[in-house]
Amino acid sequence: SHPRINRDVALGDIFVAPEFREFRAERAELERTDGAVLQEDLCKKILEDDSRSVVFGIEQSGKTTFAKYLVGWLRQKSVVPVYVDAGLLKSTNKGEIRGWYKSAIESQFSADAVEKVLESPPKEIVVILDNAQTVRGGDEGVREVLNFVSSKSSRVLILTADNPALSVLSVGTGDDPYW
């Protein structure tokens, strides 16, 4: 509720969607395209492309808010979203990464759905990796995490406060879209 409004306040009353701009990775440099990208269009692109996409921006710029929006949007499309927060990953050894991923699923799905999600084919899942800038172990740590989440889904959204030209791009294919 709000002190000056005599009704329940809806998210649409207070939410301001972040503005996205498209960048394309060309091996070692990023090319900027003009114009903003609508949230809905970005969601569709993530769903349609079998690739990694990166959203980057300064802290508190709306990346996690967009991730939450995307989770709801994907569920409406009957796609399984798996949100993982790299800030909760203690190390990048393979066992720790597996446990972190499973723990994320256990916190998002009912107990009877966890095994089904864990056994789902990669085409049915979109992994949303938030706070990628916090992955420990430098490029090798990022590579371990990205290889793992890419084995779980052919569509991975990476959210980071780092410029991907300096971090994620160094371990990517060079053909991934960046937002």
mmCIF file of N, CA and C in Angstrom, residues 104-163:
data_model
loop_
_atom_site.group_PDB
_atom_site.id
_atom_site.type_symbol
_atom_site.label_atom_id
_atom_site.label_comp_id
_atom_site.label_asym_id
_atom_site.label_seq_id
_atom_site.Cartn_x
_atom_site.Cartn_y
_atom_site.Cartn_z
ATOM 1 N N ALA A 104 20.426 -24.185 -6.179
ATOM 2 C CA ALA A 104 19.596 -23.149 -6.809
ATOM 3 C C ALA A 104 18.270 -23.744 -7.279
ATOM 4 N N ILE A 105 18.330 -24.921 -7.882
ATOM 5 C CA ILE A 105 17.108 -25.575 -8.356
ATOM 6 C C ILE A 105 16.221 -25.954 -7.173
ATOM 7 N N GLU A 106 16.821 -26.484 -6.125
ATOM 8 C CA GLU A 106 16.044 -26.878 -4.941
ATOM 9 C C GLU A 106 15.345 -25.687 -4.289
ATOM 10 N N SER A 107 15.943 -24.507 -4.390
ATOM 11 C CA SER A 107 15.316 -23.327 -3.790
ATOM 12 C C SER A 107 14.220 -22.728 -4.678
ATOM 13 N N GLN A 108 14.181 -23.114 -5.956
ATOM 14 C CA GLN A 108 13.215 -22.529 -6.885
ATOM 15 C C GLN A 108 12.060 -23.442 -7.260
ATOM 16 N N PHE A 109 12.229 -24.735 -7.036
ATOM 17 C CA PHE A 109 11.220 -25.692 -7.470
ATOM 18 C C PHE A 109 10.780 -26.562 -6.300
ATOM 19 N N SER A 110 9.574 -27.081 -6.397
ATOM 20 C CA SER A 110 9.077 -27.975 -5.357
ATOM 21 C C SER A 110 9.906 -29.258 -5.361
ATOM 22 N N ALA A 111 9.916 -29.942 -4.230
ATOM 23 C CA ALA A 111 10.743 -31.142 -4.064
ATOM 24 C C ALA A 111 10.467 -32.183 -5.142
ATOM 25 N N ASP A 112 9.200 -32.337 -5.531
ATOM 26 C CA ASP A 112 8.877 -33.345 -6.546
ATOM 27 C C ASP A 112 9.299 -32.928 -7.955
ATOM 28 N N ALA A 113 9.639 -31.666 -8.164
ATOM 29 C CA ALA A 113 10.050 -31.193 -9.495
ATOM 30 C C ALA A 113 11.564 -31.129 -9.667
ATOM 31 N N VAL A 114 12.318 -31.189 -8.572
ATOM 32 C CA VAL A 114 13.769 -31.003 -8.635
ATOM 33 C C VAL A 114 14.429 -32.017 -9.564
ATOM 34 N N GLU A 115 14.160 -33.291 -9.394
ATOM 35 C CA GLU A 115 14.786 -34.320 -10.238
ATOM 36 C C GLU A 115 14.400 -34.148 -11.700
ATOM 37 N N LYS A 116 13.138 -33.787 -11.933
ATOM 38 C CA LYS A 116 12.692 -33.569 -13.315
ATOM 39 C C LYS A 116 13.485 -32.432 -13.964
ATOM 40 N N VAL A 117 13.697 -31.346 -13.221
ATOM 41 C CA VAL A 117 14.474 -30.220 -13.753
ATOM 42 C C VAL A 117 15.914 -30.655 -13.998
ATOM 43 N N LEU A 118 16.499 -31.361 -13.025
ATOM 44 C CA LEU A 118 17.887 -31.806 -13.160
ATOM 45 C C LEU A 118 18.083 -32.737 -14.353
ATOM 46 N N GLU A 119 17.048 -33.480 -14.713
ATOM 47 C CA GLU A 119 17.143 -34.438 -15.821
ATOM 48 C C GLU A 119 16.597 -33.889 -17.135
ATOM 49 N N SER A 120 16.117 -32.647 -17.136
ATOM 50 C CA SER A 120 15.544 -32.059 -18.351
ATOM 51 C C SER A 120 16.617 -31.871 -19.410
ATOM 52 N N PRO A 121 16.247 -32.094 -20.673
ATOM 53 C CA PRO A 121 17.209 -31.851 -21.755
ATOM 54 C C PRO A 121 17.536 -30.360 -21.860
ATOM 55 N N PRO A 122 18.755 -30.027 -22.295
ATOM 56 C CA PRO A 122 19.171 -28.618 -22.390
ATOM 57 C C PRO A 122 18.234 -27.726 -23.201
ATOM 58 N N LYS A 123 17.538 -28.260 -24.187
ATOM 59 C CA LYS A 123 16.629 -27.449 -25.020
ATOM 60 C C LYS A 123 15.434 -26.926 -24.231
ATOM 61 N N GLU A 124 15.114 -27.566 -23.083
ATOM 62 C CA GLU A 124 13.940 -27.178 -22.296
ATOM 63 C C GLU A 124 14.259 -26.170 -21.198
ATOM 64 N N ILE A 125 15.521 -25.807 -21.049
ATOM 65 C CA ILE A 125 15.957 -24.963 -19.932
ATOM 66 C C ILE A 125 16.633 -23.691 -20.451
ATOM 67 N N VAL A 126 16.427 -22.602 -19.722
ATOM 68 C CA VAL A 126 17.219 -21.389 -19.907
ATOM 69 C C VAL A 126 17.891 -21.129 -18.563
ATOM 70 N N VAL A 127 19.215 -21.087 -18.567
ATOM 71 C CA VAL A 127 19.962 -20.780 -17.345
ATOM 72 C C VAL A 127 20.234 -19.282 -17.308
ATOM 73 N N ILE A 128 19.935 -18.680 -16.172
ATOM 74 C CA ILE A 128 20.169 -17.254 -15.958
ATOM 75 C C ILE A 128 21.247 -17.147 -14.888
ATOM 76 N N LEU A 129 22.440 -16.753 -15.305
ATOM 77 C CA LEU A 129 23.596 -16.639 -14.412
ATOM 78 C C LEU A 129 23.769 -15.180 -13.998
ATOM 79 N N ASP A 130 23.409 -14.878 -12.764
ATOM 80 C CA ASP A 130 23.485 -13.503 -12.262
ATOM 81 C C ASP A 130 24.803 -13.283 -11.521
ATOM 82 N N ASN A 131 25.235 -12.036 -11.471
ATOM 83 C CA ASN A 131 26.452 -11.632 -10.755
ATOM 84 C C ASN A 131 27.688 -12.375 -11.243
ATOM 85 N N ALA A 132 27.803 -12.542 -12.544
ATOM 86 C CA ALA A 132 28.931 -13.287 -13.119
ATOM 87 C C ALA A 132 30.272 -12.648 -12.767
ATOM 88 N N GLN A 133 30.286 -11.357 -12.485
ATOM 89 C CA GLN A 133 31.542 -10.692 -12.134
ATOM 90 C C GLN A 133 32.117 -11.200 -10.822
ATOM 91 N N THR A 134 31.332 -11.939 -10.029
ATOM 92 C CA THR A 134 31.820 -12.426 -8.735
ATOM 93 C C THR A 134 32.425 -13.826 -8.810
ATOM 94 N N VAL A 135 32.428 -14.443 -9.993
ATOM 95 C CA VAL A 135 32.998 -15.786 -10.118
ATOM 96 C C VAL A 135 34.484 -15.723 -9.770
ATOM 97 N N ARG A 136 34.891 -16.624 -8.901
ATOM 98 C CA ARG A 136 36.294 -16.675 -8.469
ATOM 99 C C ARG A 136 37.134 -17.438 -9.489
ATOM 100 N N GLY A 137 38.426 -17.197 -9.480
ATOM 101 C CA GLY A 137 39.332 -17.972 -10.314
ATOM 102 C C GLY A 137 39.665 -17.354 -11.656
ATOM 103 N N GLY A 138 39.337 -16.088 -11.866
ATOM 104 C CA GLY A 138 39.679 -15.425 -13.116
ATOM 105 C C GLY A 138 39.016 -16.064 -14.327
ATOM 106 N N ASP A 139 39.675 -15.958 -15.485
ATOM 107 C CA ASP A 139 39.115 -16.504 -16.731
ATOM 108 C C ASP A 139 38.862 -18.001 -16.629
ATOM 109 N N GLU A 140 39.756 -18.724 -15.958
ATOM 110 C CA GLU A 140 39.577 -20.181 -15.827
ATOM 111 C C GLU A 140 38.340 -20.502 -14.998
ATOM 112 N N GLY A 141 38.105 -19.747 -13.930
ATOM 113 C CA GLY A 141 36.905 -19.948 -13.120
ATOM 114 C C GLY A 141 35.641 -19.649 -13.911
ATOM 115 N N VAL A 142 35.662 -18.540 -14.649
ATOM 116 C CA VAL A 142 34.516 -18.183 -15.497
ATOM 117 C C VAL A 142 34.282 -19.289 -16.529
ATOM 118 N N ARG A 143 35.356 -19.792 -17.132
ATOM 119 C CA ARG A 143 35.250 -20.854 -18.127
ATOM 120 C C ARG A 143 34.602 -22.113 -17.523
ATOM 121 N N GLU A 144 35.014 -22.491 -16.317
ATOM 122 C CA GLU A 144 34.438 -23.669 -15.644
ATOM 123 C C GLU A 144 32.941 -23.499 -15.423
ATOM 124 N N VAL A 145 32.550 -22.335 -14.917
ATOM 125 C CA VAL A 145 31.134 -22.080 -14.649
ATOM 126 C C VAL A 145 30.338 -22.052 -15.948
ATOM 127 N N LEU A 146 30.847 -21.341 -16.969
ATOM 128 C CA LEU A 146 30.121 -21.262 -18.240
ATOM 129 C C LEU A 146 30.028 -22.615 -18.926
ATOM 130 N N ASN A 147 31.082 -23.405 -18.873
ATOM 131 C CA ASN A 147 31.012 -24.749 -19.451
ATOM 132 C C ASN A 147 29.964 -25.592 -18.744
ATOM 133 N N PHE A 148 29.897 -25.481 -17.419
ATOM 134 C CA PHE A 148 28.912 -26.263 -16.670
ATOM 135 C C PHE A 148 27.493 -25.841 -17.022
ATOM 136 N N VAL A 149 27.194 -24.527 -16.919
ATOM 137 C CA VAL A 149 25.819 -24.095 -17.196
ATOM 138 C C VAL A 149 25.458 -24.314 -18.663
ATOM 139 N N SER A 150 26.437 -24.232 -19.559
ATOM 140 C CA SER A 150 26.168 -24.507 -20.974
ATOM 141 C C SER A 150 25.864 -25.978 -21.216
ATOM 142 N N SER A 151 26.360 -26.852 -20.354
ATOM 143 C CA SER A 151 26.031 -28.281 -20.477
ATOM 144 C C SER A 151 24.600 -28.549 -20.014
ATOM 145 N N LYS A 152 24.043 -27.642 -19.231
ATOM 146 C CA LYS A 152 22.681 -27.790 -18.719
ATOM 147 C C LYS A 152 21.647 -27.138 -19.624
ATOM 148 N N SER A 153 22.078 -26.172 -20.428
ATOM 149 C CA SER A 153 21.155 -25.457 -21.306
ATOM 150 C C SER A 153 21.890 -24.915 -22.518
ATOM 151 N N SER A 154 21.211 -24.957 -23.656
ATOM 152 C CA SER A 154 21.787 -24.363 -24.859
ATOM 153 C C SER A 154 21.563 -22.850 -24.878
ATOM 154 N N ARG A 155 20.741 -22.353 -23.939
ATOM 155 C CA ARG A 155 20.472 -20.917 -23.831
ATOM 156 C C ARG A 155 20.875 -20.456 -22.434
ATOM 157 N N VAL A 156 21.863 -19.582 -22.391
ATOM 158 C CA VAL A 156 22.377 -19.077 -21.122
ATOM 159 C C VAL A 156 22.381 -17.553 -21.180
ATOM 160 N N LEU A 157 21.778 -16.934 -20.182
ATOM 161 C CA LEU A 157 21.840 -15.488 -20.034
ATOM 162 C C LEU A 157 22.803 -15.187 -18.898
ATOM 163 N N ILE A 158 23.803 -14.363 -19.176
ATOM 164 C CA ILE A 158 24.810 -13.990 -18.200
ATOM 165 C C ILE A 158 24.588 -12.523 -17.841
ATOM 166 N N LEU A 159 24.441 -12.254 -16.555
ATOM 167 C CA LEU A 159 24.268 -10.897 -16.060
ATOM 168 C C LEU A 159 25.534 -10.511 -15.306
ATOM 169 N N THR A 160 26.140 -9.388 -15.673
ATOM 170 C CA THR A 160 27.412 -9.012 -15.069
ATOM 171 C C THR A 160 27.563 -7.505 -14.973
ATOM 172 N N ALA A 161 28.290 -7.070 -13.956
ATOM 173 C CA ALA A 161 28.626 -5.653 -13.822
ATOM 174 C C ALA A 161 29.936 -5.346 -14.537
ATOM 175 N N ASP A 162 30.637 -6.379 -14.987
ATOM 176 C CA ASP A 162 31.881 -6.187 -15.732
ATOM 177 C C ASP A 162 31.576 -5.979 -17.205
ATOM 178 N N ASN A 163 32.458 -5.281 -17.878
ATOM 179 C CA ASN A 163 32.370 -5.178 -19.317
ATOM 180 C C ASN A 163 32.742 -6.545 -19.896
#
